[in-house]
Each structure stands twice: as structure tokens, then as C-alpha cells.
C-alpha positions as CSV (number, residue, x, y, z in Angstrom):
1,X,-61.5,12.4,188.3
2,X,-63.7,15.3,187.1
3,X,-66.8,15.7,189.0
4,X,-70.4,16.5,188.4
5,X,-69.7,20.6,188.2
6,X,-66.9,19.7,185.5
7,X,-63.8,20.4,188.3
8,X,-61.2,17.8,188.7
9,X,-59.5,17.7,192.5
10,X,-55.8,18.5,192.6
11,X,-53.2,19.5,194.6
12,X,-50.8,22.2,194.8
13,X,-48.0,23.1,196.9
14,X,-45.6,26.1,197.8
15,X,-41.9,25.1,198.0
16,X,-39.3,27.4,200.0
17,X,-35.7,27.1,200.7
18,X,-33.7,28.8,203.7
19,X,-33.0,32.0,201.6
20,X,-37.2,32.1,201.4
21,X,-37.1,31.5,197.6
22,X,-40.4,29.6,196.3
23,X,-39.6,27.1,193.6
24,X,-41.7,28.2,190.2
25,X,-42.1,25.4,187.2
26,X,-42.1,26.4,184.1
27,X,-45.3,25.1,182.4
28,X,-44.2,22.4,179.2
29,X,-44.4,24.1,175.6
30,X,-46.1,27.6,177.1
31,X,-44.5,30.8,177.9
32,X,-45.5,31.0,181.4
33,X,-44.7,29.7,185.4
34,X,-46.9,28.1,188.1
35,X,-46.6,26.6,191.5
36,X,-46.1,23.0,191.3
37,X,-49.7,21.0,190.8
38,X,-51.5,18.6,189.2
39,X,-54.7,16.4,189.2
40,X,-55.4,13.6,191.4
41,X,-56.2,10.4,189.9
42,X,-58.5,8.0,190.6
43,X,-58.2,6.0,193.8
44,X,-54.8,8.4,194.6
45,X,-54.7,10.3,197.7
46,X,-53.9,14.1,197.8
47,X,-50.5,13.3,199.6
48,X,-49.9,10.6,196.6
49,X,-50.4,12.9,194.5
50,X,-48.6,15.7,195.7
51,X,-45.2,13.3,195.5
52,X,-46.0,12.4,192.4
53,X,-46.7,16.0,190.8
């Protein structure tokens, strides 16, 4: 949901295993790497989201 500045609430999260490595995604059809994230949808909670991103 986007709203009235233009910005759509998401969620993000930093992932570490017991060697302290961070998991990076590699972004579909681009040359680069994020932290895994994504949008919130309507009537989804942050945590909802966050499991399903």
C-alpha cells in the first residue's frame, strides 16, 4: 500500500548464521545483491510479511 508521500511500508531483515555470515539475495534479472525485503500488502502485518518475503 503506497501512501500519500508516494512510499510503500516494507520490511527488511538481516540474517546471520553461527560463523556471523549475513545471507545476501541476489536481486531477479539485475546485476546486483540486497538484504532480504519487500512490500507489505494490504491488510498484512510486518511480521506476515517478513515470512513471506
Amino acid at each position: 500500500m503506497i501512501d500519500t508521500e508516494g512510499y510503500r511500508a516494507n520490511v527488511g531483515i538481516v540474517i546471520t548464521n553461527n560463523k556471523q555470515q549475513i545471507l545476501l539475495a541476489k536481486r531477479y534479472q539485475q546485476d546486483s545483491w540486497q538484504l532480504p525485503q519487500g512490500g507489505i500488502d494490504e491488510n498484512e502485518t510486518e511480521l506476515e510479511a517478513l515470512f513471506r518475503e
